[in-house]
Coordinates of C-alpha atoms in Angstrom, one line a residue:
X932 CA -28.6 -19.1 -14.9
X933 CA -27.7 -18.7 -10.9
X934 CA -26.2 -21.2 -9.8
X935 CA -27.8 -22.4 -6.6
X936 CA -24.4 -24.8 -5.2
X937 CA -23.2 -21.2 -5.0
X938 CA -22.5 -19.1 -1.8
X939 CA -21.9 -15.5 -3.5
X940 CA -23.3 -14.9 -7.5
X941 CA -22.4 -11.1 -8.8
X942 CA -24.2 -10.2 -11.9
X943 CA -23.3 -7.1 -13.5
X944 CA -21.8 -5.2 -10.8
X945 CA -21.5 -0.9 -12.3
X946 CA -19.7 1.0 -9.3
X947 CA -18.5 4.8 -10.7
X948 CA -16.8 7.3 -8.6
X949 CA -17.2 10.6 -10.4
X950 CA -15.6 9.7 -14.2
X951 CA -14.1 6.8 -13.1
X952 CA -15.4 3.6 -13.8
X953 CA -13.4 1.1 -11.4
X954 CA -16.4 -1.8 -12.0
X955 CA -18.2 -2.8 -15.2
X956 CA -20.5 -5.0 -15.6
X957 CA -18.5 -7.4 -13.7
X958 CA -19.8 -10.9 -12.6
X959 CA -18.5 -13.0 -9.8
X960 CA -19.1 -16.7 -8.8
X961 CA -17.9 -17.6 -5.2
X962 CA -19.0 -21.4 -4.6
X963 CA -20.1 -23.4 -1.2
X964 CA -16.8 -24.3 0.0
X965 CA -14.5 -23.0 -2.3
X966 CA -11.2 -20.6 -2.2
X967 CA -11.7 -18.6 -5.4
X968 CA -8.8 -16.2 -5.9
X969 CA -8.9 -12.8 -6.9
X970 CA -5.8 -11.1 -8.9
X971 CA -5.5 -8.2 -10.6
X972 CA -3.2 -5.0 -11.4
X973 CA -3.4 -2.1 -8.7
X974 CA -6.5 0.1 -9.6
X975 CA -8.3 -3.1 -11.7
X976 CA -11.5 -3.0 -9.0
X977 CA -10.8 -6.2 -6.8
X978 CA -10.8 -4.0 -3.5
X979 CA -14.3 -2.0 -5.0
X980 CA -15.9 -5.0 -5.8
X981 CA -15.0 -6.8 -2.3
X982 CA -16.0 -3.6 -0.5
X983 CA -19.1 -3.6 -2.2
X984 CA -20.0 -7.4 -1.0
X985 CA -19.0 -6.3 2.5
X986 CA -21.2 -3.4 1.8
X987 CA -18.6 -0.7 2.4
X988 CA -20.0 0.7 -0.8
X989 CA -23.3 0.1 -3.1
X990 CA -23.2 -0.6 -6.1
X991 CA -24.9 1.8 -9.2
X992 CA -25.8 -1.1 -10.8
X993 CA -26.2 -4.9 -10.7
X994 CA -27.2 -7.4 -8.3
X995 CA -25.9 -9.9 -5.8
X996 CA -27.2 -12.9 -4.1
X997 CA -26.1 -14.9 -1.1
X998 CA -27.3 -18.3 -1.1
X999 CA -29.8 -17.8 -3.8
X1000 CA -31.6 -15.0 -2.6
X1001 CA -31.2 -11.1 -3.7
X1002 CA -29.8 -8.9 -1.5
X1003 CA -29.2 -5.2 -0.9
X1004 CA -25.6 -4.8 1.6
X1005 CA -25.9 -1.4 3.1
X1006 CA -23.2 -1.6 5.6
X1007 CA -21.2 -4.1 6.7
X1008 CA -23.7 -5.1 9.6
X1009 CA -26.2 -6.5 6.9
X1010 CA -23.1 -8.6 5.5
X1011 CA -22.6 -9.6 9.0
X1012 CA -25.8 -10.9 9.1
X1013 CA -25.9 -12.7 5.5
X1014 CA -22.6 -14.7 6.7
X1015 CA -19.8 -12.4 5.0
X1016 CA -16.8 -11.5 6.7
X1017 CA -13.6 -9.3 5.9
X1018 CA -10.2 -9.8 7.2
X1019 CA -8.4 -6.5 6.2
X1020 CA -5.0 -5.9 5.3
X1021 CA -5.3 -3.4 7.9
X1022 CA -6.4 -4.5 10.8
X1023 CA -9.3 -3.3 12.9
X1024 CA -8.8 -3.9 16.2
X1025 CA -8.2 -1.3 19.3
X1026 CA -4.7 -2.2 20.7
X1027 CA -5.1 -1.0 24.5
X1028 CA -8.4 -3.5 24.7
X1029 CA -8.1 -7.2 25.3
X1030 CA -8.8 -9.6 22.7
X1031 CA -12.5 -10.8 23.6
X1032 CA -12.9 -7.2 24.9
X1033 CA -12.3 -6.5 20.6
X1034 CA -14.9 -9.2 19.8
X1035 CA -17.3 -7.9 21.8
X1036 CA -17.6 -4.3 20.6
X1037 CA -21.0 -4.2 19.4
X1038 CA -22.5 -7.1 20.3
X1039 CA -26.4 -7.0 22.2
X1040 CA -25.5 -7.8 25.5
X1041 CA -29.2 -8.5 25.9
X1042 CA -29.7 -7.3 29.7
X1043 CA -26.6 -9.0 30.9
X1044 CA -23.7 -7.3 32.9
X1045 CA -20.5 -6.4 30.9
X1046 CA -18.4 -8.8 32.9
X1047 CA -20.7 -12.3 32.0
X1048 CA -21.3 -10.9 28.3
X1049 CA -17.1 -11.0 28.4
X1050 CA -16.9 -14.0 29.9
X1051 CA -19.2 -15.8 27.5
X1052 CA -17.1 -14.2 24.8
X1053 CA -14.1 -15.4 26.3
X1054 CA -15.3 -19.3 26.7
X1055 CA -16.7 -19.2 23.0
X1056 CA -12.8 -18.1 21.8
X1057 CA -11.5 -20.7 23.9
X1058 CA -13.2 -23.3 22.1
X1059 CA -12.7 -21.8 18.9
X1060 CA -8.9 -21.2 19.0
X1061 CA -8.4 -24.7 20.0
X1062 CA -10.9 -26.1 16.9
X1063 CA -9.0 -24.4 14.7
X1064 CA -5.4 -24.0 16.2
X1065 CA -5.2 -20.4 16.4
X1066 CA -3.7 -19.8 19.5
X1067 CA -4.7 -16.8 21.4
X1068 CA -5.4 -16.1 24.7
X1069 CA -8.8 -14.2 25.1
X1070 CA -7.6 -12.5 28.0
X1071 CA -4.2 -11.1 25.9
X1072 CA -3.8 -7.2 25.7
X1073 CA -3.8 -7.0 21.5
X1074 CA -1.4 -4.2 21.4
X1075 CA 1.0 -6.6 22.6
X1076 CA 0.1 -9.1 20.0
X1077 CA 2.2 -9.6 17.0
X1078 CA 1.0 -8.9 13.2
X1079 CA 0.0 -12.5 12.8
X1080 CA -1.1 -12.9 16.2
X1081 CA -3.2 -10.2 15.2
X1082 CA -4.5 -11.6 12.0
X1083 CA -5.9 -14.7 14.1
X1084 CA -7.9 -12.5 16.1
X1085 CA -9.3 -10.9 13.3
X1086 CA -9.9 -14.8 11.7
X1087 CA -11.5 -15.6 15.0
X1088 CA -14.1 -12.1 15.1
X1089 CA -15.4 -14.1 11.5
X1090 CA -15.7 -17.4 13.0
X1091 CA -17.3 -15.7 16.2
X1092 CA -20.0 -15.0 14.3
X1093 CA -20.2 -18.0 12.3
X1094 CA -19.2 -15.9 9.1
X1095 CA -19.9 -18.6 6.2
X1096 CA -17.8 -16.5 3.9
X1097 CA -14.8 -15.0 4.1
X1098 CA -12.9 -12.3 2.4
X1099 CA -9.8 -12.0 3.0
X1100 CA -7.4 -9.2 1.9
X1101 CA -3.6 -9.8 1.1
X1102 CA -3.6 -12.3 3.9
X1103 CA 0.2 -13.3 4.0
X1104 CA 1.8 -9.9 4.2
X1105 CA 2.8 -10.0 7.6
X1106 CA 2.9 -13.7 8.7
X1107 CA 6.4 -15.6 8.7
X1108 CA 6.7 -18.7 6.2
X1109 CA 6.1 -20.8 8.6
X1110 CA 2.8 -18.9 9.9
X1111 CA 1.8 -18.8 5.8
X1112 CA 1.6 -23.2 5.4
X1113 CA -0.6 -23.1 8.7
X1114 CA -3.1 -20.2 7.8
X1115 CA -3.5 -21.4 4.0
X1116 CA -3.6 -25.6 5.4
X1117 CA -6.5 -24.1 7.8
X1118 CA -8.4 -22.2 4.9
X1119 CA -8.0 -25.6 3.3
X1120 CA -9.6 -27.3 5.9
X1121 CA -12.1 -25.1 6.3
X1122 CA -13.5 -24.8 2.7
X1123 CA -13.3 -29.0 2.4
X1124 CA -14.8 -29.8 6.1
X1125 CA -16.9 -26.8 6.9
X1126 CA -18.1 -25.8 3.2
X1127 CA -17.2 -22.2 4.1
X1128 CA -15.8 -20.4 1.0
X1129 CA -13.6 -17.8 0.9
X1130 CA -12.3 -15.2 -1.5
X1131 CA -8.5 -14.6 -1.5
X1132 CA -7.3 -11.2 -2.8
X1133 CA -3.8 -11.3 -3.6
X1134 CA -1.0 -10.4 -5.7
X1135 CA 1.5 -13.7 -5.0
X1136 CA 0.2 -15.4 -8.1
X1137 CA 2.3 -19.0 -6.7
X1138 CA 0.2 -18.9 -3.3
X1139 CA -2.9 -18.6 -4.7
X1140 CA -1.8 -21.3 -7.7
X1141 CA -1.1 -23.7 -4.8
X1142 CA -4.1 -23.5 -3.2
X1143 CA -6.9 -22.1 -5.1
X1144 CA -9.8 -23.7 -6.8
X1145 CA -10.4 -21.3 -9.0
X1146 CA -9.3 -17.6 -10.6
X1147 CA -10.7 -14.6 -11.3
X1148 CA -8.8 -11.8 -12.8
X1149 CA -9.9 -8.2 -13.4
X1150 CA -8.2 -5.9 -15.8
X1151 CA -9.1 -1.7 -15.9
X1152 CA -12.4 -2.7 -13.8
X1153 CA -13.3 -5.6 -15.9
X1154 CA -13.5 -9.5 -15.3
X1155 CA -11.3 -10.4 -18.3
X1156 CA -11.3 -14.3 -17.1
X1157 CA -12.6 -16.7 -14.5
X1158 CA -9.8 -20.2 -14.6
X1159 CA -10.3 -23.4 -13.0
X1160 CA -8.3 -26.2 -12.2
X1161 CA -7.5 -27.5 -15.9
X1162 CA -6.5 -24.2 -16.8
X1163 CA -4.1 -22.4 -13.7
X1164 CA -1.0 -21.7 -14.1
X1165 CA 1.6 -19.1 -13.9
X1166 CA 1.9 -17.8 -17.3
X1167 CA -2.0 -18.0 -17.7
X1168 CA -2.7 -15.4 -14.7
X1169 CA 0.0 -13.7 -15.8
X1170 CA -1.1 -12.9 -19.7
X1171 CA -4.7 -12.2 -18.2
X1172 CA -3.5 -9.7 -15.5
X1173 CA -1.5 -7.5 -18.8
X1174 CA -3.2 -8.1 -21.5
X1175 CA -1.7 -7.5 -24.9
X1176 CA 1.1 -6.1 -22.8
X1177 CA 4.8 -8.4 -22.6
X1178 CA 5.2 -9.7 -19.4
X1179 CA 7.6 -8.0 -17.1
X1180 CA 11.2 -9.7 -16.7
X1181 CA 11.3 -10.9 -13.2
X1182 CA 8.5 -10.6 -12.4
X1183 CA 6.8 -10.7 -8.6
X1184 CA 4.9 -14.0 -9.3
X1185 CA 8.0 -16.0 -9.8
X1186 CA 11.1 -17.2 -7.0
X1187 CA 13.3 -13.5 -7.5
X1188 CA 15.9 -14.5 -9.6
X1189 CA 19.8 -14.7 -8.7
X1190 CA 21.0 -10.5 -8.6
X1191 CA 23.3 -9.4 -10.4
X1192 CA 26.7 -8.4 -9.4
X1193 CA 27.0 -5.5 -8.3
X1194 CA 30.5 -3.0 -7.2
X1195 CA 30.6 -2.4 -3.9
X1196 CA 32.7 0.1 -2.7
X1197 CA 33.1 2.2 1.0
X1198 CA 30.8 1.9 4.0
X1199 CA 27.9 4.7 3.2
X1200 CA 25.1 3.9 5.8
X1201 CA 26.2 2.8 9.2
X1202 CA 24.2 1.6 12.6
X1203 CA 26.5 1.2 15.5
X1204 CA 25.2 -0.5 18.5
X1205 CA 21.5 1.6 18.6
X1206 CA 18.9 1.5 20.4
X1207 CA 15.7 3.1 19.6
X1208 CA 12.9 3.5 22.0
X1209 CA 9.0 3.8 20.5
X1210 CA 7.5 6.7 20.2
X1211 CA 5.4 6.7 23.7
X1212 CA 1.9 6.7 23.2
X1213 CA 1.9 7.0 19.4
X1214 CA 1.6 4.6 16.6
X1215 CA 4.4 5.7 14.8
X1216 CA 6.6 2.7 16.4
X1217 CA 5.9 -0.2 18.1
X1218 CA 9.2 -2.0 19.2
X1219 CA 12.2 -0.9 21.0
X1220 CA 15.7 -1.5 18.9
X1221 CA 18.4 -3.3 20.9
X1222 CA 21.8 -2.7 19.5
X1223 CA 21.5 -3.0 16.3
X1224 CA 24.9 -3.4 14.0
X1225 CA 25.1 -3.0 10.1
X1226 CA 26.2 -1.4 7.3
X1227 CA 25.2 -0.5 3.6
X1228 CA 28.0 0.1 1.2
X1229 CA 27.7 2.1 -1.7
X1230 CA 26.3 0.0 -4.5
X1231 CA 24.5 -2.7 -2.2
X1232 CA 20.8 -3.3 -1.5
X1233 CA 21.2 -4.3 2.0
X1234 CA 17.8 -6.1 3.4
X1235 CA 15.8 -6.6 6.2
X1236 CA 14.0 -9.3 6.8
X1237 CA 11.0 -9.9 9.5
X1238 CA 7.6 -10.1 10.8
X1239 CA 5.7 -6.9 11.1
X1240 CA 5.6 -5.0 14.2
X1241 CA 9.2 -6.5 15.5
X1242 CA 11.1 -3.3 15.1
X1243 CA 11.0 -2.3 11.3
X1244 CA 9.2 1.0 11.5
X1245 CA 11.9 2.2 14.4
X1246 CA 14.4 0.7 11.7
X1247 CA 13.0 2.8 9.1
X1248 CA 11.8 6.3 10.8
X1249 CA 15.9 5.8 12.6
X1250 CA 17.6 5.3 8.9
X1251 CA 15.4 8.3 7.6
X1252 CA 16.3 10.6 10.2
X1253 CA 13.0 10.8 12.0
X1254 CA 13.7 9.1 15.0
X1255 CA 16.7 10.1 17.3
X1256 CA 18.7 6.9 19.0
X1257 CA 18.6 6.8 22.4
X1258 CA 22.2 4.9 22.2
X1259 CA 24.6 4.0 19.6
X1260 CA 25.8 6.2 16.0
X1261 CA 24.1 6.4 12.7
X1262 CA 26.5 7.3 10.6
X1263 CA 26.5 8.8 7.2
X1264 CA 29.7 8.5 5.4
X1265 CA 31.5 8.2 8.3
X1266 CA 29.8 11.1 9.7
X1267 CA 27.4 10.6 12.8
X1268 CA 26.7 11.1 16.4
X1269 CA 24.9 9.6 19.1
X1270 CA 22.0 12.0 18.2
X1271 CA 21.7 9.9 15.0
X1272 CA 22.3 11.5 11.5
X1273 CA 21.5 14.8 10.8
X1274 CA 22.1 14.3 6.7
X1275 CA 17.9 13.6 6.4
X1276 CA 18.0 15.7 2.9
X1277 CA 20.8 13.6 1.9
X1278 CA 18.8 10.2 2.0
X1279 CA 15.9 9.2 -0.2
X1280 CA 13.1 7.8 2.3
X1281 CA 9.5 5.3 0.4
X1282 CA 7.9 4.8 3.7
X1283 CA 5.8 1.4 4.3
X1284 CA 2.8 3.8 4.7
X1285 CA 2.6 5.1 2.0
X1286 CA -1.0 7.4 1.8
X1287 CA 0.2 8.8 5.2
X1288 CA 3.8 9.2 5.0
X1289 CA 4.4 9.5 1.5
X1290 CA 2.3 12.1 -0.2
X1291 CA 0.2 15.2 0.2
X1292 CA -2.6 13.3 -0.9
X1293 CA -4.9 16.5 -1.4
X1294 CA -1.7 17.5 -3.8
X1295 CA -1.5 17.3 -7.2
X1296 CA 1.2 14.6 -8.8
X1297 CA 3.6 17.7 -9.7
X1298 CA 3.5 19.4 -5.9
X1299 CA 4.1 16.2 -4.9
X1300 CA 6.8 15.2 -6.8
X1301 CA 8.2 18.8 -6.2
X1302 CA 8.5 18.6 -2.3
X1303 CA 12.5 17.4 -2.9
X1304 CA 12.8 20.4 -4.4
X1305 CA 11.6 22.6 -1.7
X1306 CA 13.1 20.2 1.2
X1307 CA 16.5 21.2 -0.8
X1308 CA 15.7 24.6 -0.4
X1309 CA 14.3 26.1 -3.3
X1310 CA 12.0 29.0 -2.0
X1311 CA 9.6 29.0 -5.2
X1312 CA 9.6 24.7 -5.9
X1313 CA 5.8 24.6 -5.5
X1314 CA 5.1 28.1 -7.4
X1315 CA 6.6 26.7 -10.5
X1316 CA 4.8 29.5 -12.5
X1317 CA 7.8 31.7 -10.8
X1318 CA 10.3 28.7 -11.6
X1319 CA 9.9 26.5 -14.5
X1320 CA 12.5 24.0 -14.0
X1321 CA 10.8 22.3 -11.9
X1322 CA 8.1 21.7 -13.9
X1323 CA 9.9 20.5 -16.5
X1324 CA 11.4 18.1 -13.9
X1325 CA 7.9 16.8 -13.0
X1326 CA 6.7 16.4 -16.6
X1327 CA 10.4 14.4 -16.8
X1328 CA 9.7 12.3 -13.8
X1329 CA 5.7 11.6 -14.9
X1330 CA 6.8 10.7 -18.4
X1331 CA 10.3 8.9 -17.1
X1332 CA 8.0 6.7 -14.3
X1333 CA 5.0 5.7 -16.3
X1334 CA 2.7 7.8 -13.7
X1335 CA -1.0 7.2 -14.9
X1336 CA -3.0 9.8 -15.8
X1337 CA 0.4 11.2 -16.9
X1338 CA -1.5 14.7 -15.9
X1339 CA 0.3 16.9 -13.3
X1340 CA -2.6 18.4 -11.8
X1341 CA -4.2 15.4 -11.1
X1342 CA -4.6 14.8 -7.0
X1343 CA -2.8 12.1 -5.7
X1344 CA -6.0 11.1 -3.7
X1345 CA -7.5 9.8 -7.3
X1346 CA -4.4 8.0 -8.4
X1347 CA -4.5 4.1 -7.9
X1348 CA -2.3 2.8 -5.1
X1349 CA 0.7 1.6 -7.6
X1350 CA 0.9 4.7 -9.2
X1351 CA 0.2 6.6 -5.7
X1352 CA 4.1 4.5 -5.1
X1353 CA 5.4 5.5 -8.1
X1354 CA 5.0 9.2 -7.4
X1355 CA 7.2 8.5 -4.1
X1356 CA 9.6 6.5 -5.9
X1357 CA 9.9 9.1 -9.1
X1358 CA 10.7 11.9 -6.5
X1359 CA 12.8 10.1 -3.8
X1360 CA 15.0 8.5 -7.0
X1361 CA 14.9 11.1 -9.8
X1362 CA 17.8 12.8 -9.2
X1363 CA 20.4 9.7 -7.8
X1364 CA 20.8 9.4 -4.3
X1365 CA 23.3 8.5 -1.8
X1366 CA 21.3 6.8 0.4
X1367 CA 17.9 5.2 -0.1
X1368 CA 15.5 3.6 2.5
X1369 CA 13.0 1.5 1.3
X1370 CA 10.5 -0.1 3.3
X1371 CA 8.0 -2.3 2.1
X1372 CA 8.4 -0.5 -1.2
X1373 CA 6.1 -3.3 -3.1
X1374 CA 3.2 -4.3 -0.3
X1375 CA -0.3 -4.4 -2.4
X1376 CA 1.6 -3.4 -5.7
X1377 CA 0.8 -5.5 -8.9
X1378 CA 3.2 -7.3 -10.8
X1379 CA 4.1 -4.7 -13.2
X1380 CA 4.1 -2.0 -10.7
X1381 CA 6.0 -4.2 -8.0
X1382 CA 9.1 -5.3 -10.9
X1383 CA 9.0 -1.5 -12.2
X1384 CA 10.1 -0.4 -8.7
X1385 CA 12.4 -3.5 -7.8
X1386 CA 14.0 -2.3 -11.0
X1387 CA 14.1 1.5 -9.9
X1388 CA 16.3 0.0 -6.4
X1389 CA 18.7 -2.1 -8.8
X1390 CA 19.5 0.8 -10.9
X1391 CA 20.0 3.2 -8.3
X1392 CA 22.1 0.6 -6.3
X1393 CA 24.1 0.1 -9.6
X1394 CA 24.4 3.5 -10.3
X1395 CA 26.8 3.5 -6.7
X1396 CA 23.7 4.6 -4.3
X1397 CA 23.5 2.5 -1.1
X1398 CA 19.7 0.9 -0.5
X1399 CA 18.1 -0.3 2.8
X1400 CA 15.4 -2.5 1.5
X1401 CA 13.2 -3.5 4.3
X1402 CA 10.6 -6.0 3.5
X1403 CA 8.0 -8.8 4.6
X1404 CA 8.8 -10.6 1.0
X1405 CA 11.7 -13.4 1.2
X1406 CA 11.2 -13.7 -2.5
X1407 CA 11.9 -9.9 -2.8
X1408 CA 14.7 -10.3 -0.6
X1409 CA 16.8 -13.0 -2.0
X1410 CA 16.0 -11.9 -5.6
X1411 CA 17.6 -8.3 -4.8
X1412 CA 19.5 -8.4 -1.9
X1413 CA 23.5 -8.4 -1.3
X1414 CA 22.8 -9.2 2.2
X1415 CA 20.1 -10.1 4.5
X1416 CA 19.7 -9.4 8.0
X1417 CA 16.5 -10.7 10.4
X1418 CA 14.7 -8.3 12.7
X1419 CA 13.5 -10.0 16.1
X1420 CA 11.2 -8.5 18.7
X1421 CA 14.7 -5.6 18.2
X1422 CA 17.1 -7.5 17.6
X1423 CA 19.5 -8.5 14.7
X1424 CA 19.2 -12.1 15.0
X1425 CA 21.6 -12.2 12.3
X1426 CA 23.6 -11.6 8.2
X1427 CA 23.3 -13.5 5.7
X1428 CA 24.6 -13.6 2.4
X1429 CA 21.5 -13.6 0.1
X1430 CA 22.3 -15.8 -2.4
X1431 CA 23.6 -18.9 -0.1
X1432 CA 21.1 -18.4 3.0
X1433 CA 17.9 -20.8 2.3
X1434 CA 14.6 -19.9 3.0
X1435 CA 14.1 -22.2 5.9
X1436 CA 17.3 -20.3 7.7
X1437 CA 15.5 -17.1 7.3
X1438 CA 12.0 -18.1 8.2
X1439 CA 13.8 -19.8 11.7
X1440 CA 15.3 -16.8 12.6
X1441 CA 12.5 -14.7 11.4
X1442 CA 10.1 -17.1 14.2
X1443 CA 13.2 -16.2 17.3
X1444 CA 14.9 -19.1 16.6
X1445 CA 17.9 -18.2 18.7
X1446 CA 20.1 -20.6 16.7
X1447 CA 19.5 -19.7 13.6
X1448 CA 22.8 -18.1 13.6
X1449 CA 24.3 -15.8 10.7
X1450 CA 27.1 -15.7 8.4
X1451 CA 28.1 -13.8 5.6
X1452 CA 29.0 -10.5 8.2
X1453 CA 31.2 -7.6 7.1
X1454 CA 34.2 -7.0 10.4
X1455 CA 32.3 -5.5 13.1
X1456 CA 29.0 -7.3 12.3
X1457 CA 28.4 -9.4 15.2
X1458 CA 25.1 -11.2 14.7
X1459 CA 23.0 -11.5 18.3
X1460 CA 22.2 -15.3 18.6
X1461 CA 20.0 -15.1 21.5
X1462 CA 17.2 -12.3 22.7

């Protein structure tokens, strides 16, 4: 029986693609003003069936209804219309337009001139950043807005158009902790005030626990169970998300537990004093670094600790090889110039983006796993027929990683996005490296997925390797980390030791908090205290 209190009712949702299945027959329940969470392991159909209610894709069978009524979502302009928003993960906004000039692409200016329909648009965000405490200037260029600047503006295109319902897609990822209590204390608010409802798709099972009315969980495209209130908890999500499977040791949903000790031995990885400017005109970087300071020893996980978009991808393309200093030494074992390191074959890279810096995505699993090969210079690595080493390397790797399908002519483009990260992980830490960057190695990853690869960084870091782990997750960082440093609009705002810092010290520093300080800093390691 529908129920009619209910925003959003699912019944029997079927969405194939080819031979795979990635719905059935699921039902969903979304309530007037109610924050229903969504969990699931990467590939079990919780971004299919939310892109199906924004109408980003149909359904082949089933049928929804928004406020009682049947409906048929063929884009997401007849969501729009119905009340249904999405907030991405990624966002989409145009970075060289201003921020009403973003909420107005698309809108019926009805006979008016440009200029009035902008300044309507910019009065009506006005009013509604100060209802809801969102902060943003209309008038602000976004490109020059941070990620969870950005995120508000993408909050405030839903309430723009009075969007009743809300999906919203890993919303935390990029905000500090700080920026975390306000957004989910406004959601909150919203749901109990406004009787909006929105649908939270996450993998931080303690977040949505602390502020969810209720749970849904999907297993292999299935809705294996629906908890409320009397039934959350932990262990409960958990067992649903696996299944008959044990749950992992350490796993994502839980405070990281305490490393453990590790040997650390000589100076591996070193940034002297550089300065990195962005890539002009591209979006491969966003931030210039300013005399940055740090090193990696061999057998440490070394992290890195900030809010999206304050110089982590200059970080990360610099450590990798891919971007050349414009002052200051990388150094590789002692070896490096001002030019930055030219050992790029010597350090394994898992870039944050995965799909477009990762794999060959129109490549099978075994040519993608085999690129090391021909980067090392073997001539015949992707003609295994004329070698067949390296095929026995890639059935190794498939078989040694847990890569599903375990087939190695399956494309990488039809593998889910956990096991998409577990080909980059099987061919950057097969064979054991010197050096490994990692950055954001878990974003989006379930929990099995995300403690699998966690565990692939402690190994390689035990096994004498030494790991730049640069991450958005404190949990992550505490729980693996010898050391954490905090990125700032370029700067090193500071060290810490990782297992005496608190959260609240990180989050400070992670917000500019000039005296946040730093401690726990190798000779040479001068934390900047101001910017």
């Amino acid at each position: 029986m529908i129920n009619m209190g209910a925003s959003v009712v699912m019944r029997g949702i079927v969405k194939r693609f080819g031979h795979v299945v990635a719905n059935d027959h699921v039902d969903f329940d979304l309530a007037l003003g109610e924050i229903h969470g969504l969990l699931g392991e990467n590939g079990s159909g919780k971004t299919t069936l939310m892109s199906i209610l924004y109408g980003l894709y149909q359904p082949d069978a089933g049928e929804i209804r928004v406020h009682g009524a049947p409906v048929a979502l063929r884009g997401p302009r007849d969501a729009l219309e119905r009340g249904i928003a999405m907030i991405p993960q990624q966002f989409r906004l145009v970075p060289t337009l201003t921020v009403a000039e973003n909420i107005a692409l698309g809108l019926d200016p009805r006979g008016r001139p440009h200029r009035h329909l902008l300044r309507d648009v910019e009065r009506r965000l006005m009013a509604l950043s100060e209802q809801y405490g969102l902060q943003i200037a209309p008038t602000a260029a976004v490109g020059r807005l941070s990620m969870g600047e950005r995120q508000r503006v993408e909050i405030l295109r839903a309430l723009y158009h009075d969007s009743r319902v809300l999906l919203m897609d890993e919303p935390t990822s990029v905000l500090t902790p700080r920026e975390v209590d306000r957004l989910l204390q406004m959601l909150a608010a919203m749901t109990k005030n406004e009787r909006r409802s929105v649908v939270l798709v996450t993998h931080k099972i303690l977040e949505v626990l602390g502020v969810a009315d209720r749970v849904t969980v999907l297993r292999q495209g299935r809705r294996v169970a629906t908890l409320g209130p009397g039934d959350l908890s932990a262990d409960a999500l958990v067992a649903a998300m696996m299944g008959q499977r044990e749950p992992p040791a350490q796993a994502s949903w839980s405070a990281a537990s305490p490393r453990s000790a590790r040997n650390q031995g000589r100076p591996i990885l070193e940034f002297r004093a550089v300065c990195v400017s962005p890539a002009g005109g591209s979006d491969l970087a966003s931030r210039p670094l300013h005399d940055v300071t740090f090193t990696v020893r061999s057998g440490e996980i070394f992290g890195i600790a900030g809010v999206e978009g304050n110089g982590q991808r200059e970080l990360e393309f610099a450590a990798a090889g891919l971007l050349t200093p414009t002052a200051g030494t990388i150094a590789l074992d002692g070896n490096g110039d001002s030019q930055g390191h030219s050992g790029r074959a010597a350090v394994a890279y898992i870039p944050s983006d995965r799909p477009r810096w990762g794999v060959a995505l129109d490549l099978t699993v075994a040519e993608n796993l085999l690129l090391r090969h021909a980067a090392g210079g073997d001539p015949w690595a992707l003609a295994p027929t004329r070698r067949p080493q390296p095929l026995a390397d890639a059935d190794n790797a498939i078989a040694t990683f847990g890569i599903h399908p375990p087939r190695r002519r399956a494309l990488v483009r039809h593998l889910s996005g956990g096991n998409g990260q577990k080909v980059v992980v099987a061919r950057e830490l097969y064979r054991l490296p010197a050096v490994v960057v990692a950055a954001q190695p878990t974003a989006g990853l379930d929990v099995a997925t995300s403690t699998f690869v966690r565990g692939q960084l402690r190994r390689v870091a035990s096994a004498g390797a030494a790991v730049l782990l640069i991450s958005s997750d404190l949990d992550e960082l505490q729980g693996l980390c010898d050391r954490i440093g905090v990125i700032y609009q370029g700067r090193l705002m500071g060290i810490w030791d990782a297992q005496t810092v608190t959260r609240a010290a990180l989050g400070a520093a992670m917000a500019g908090l000039a005296s946040a300080g730093g401690d726990g800093n190798h000779a040479g390691e001068s934390p900047i205290r101001g910017h």
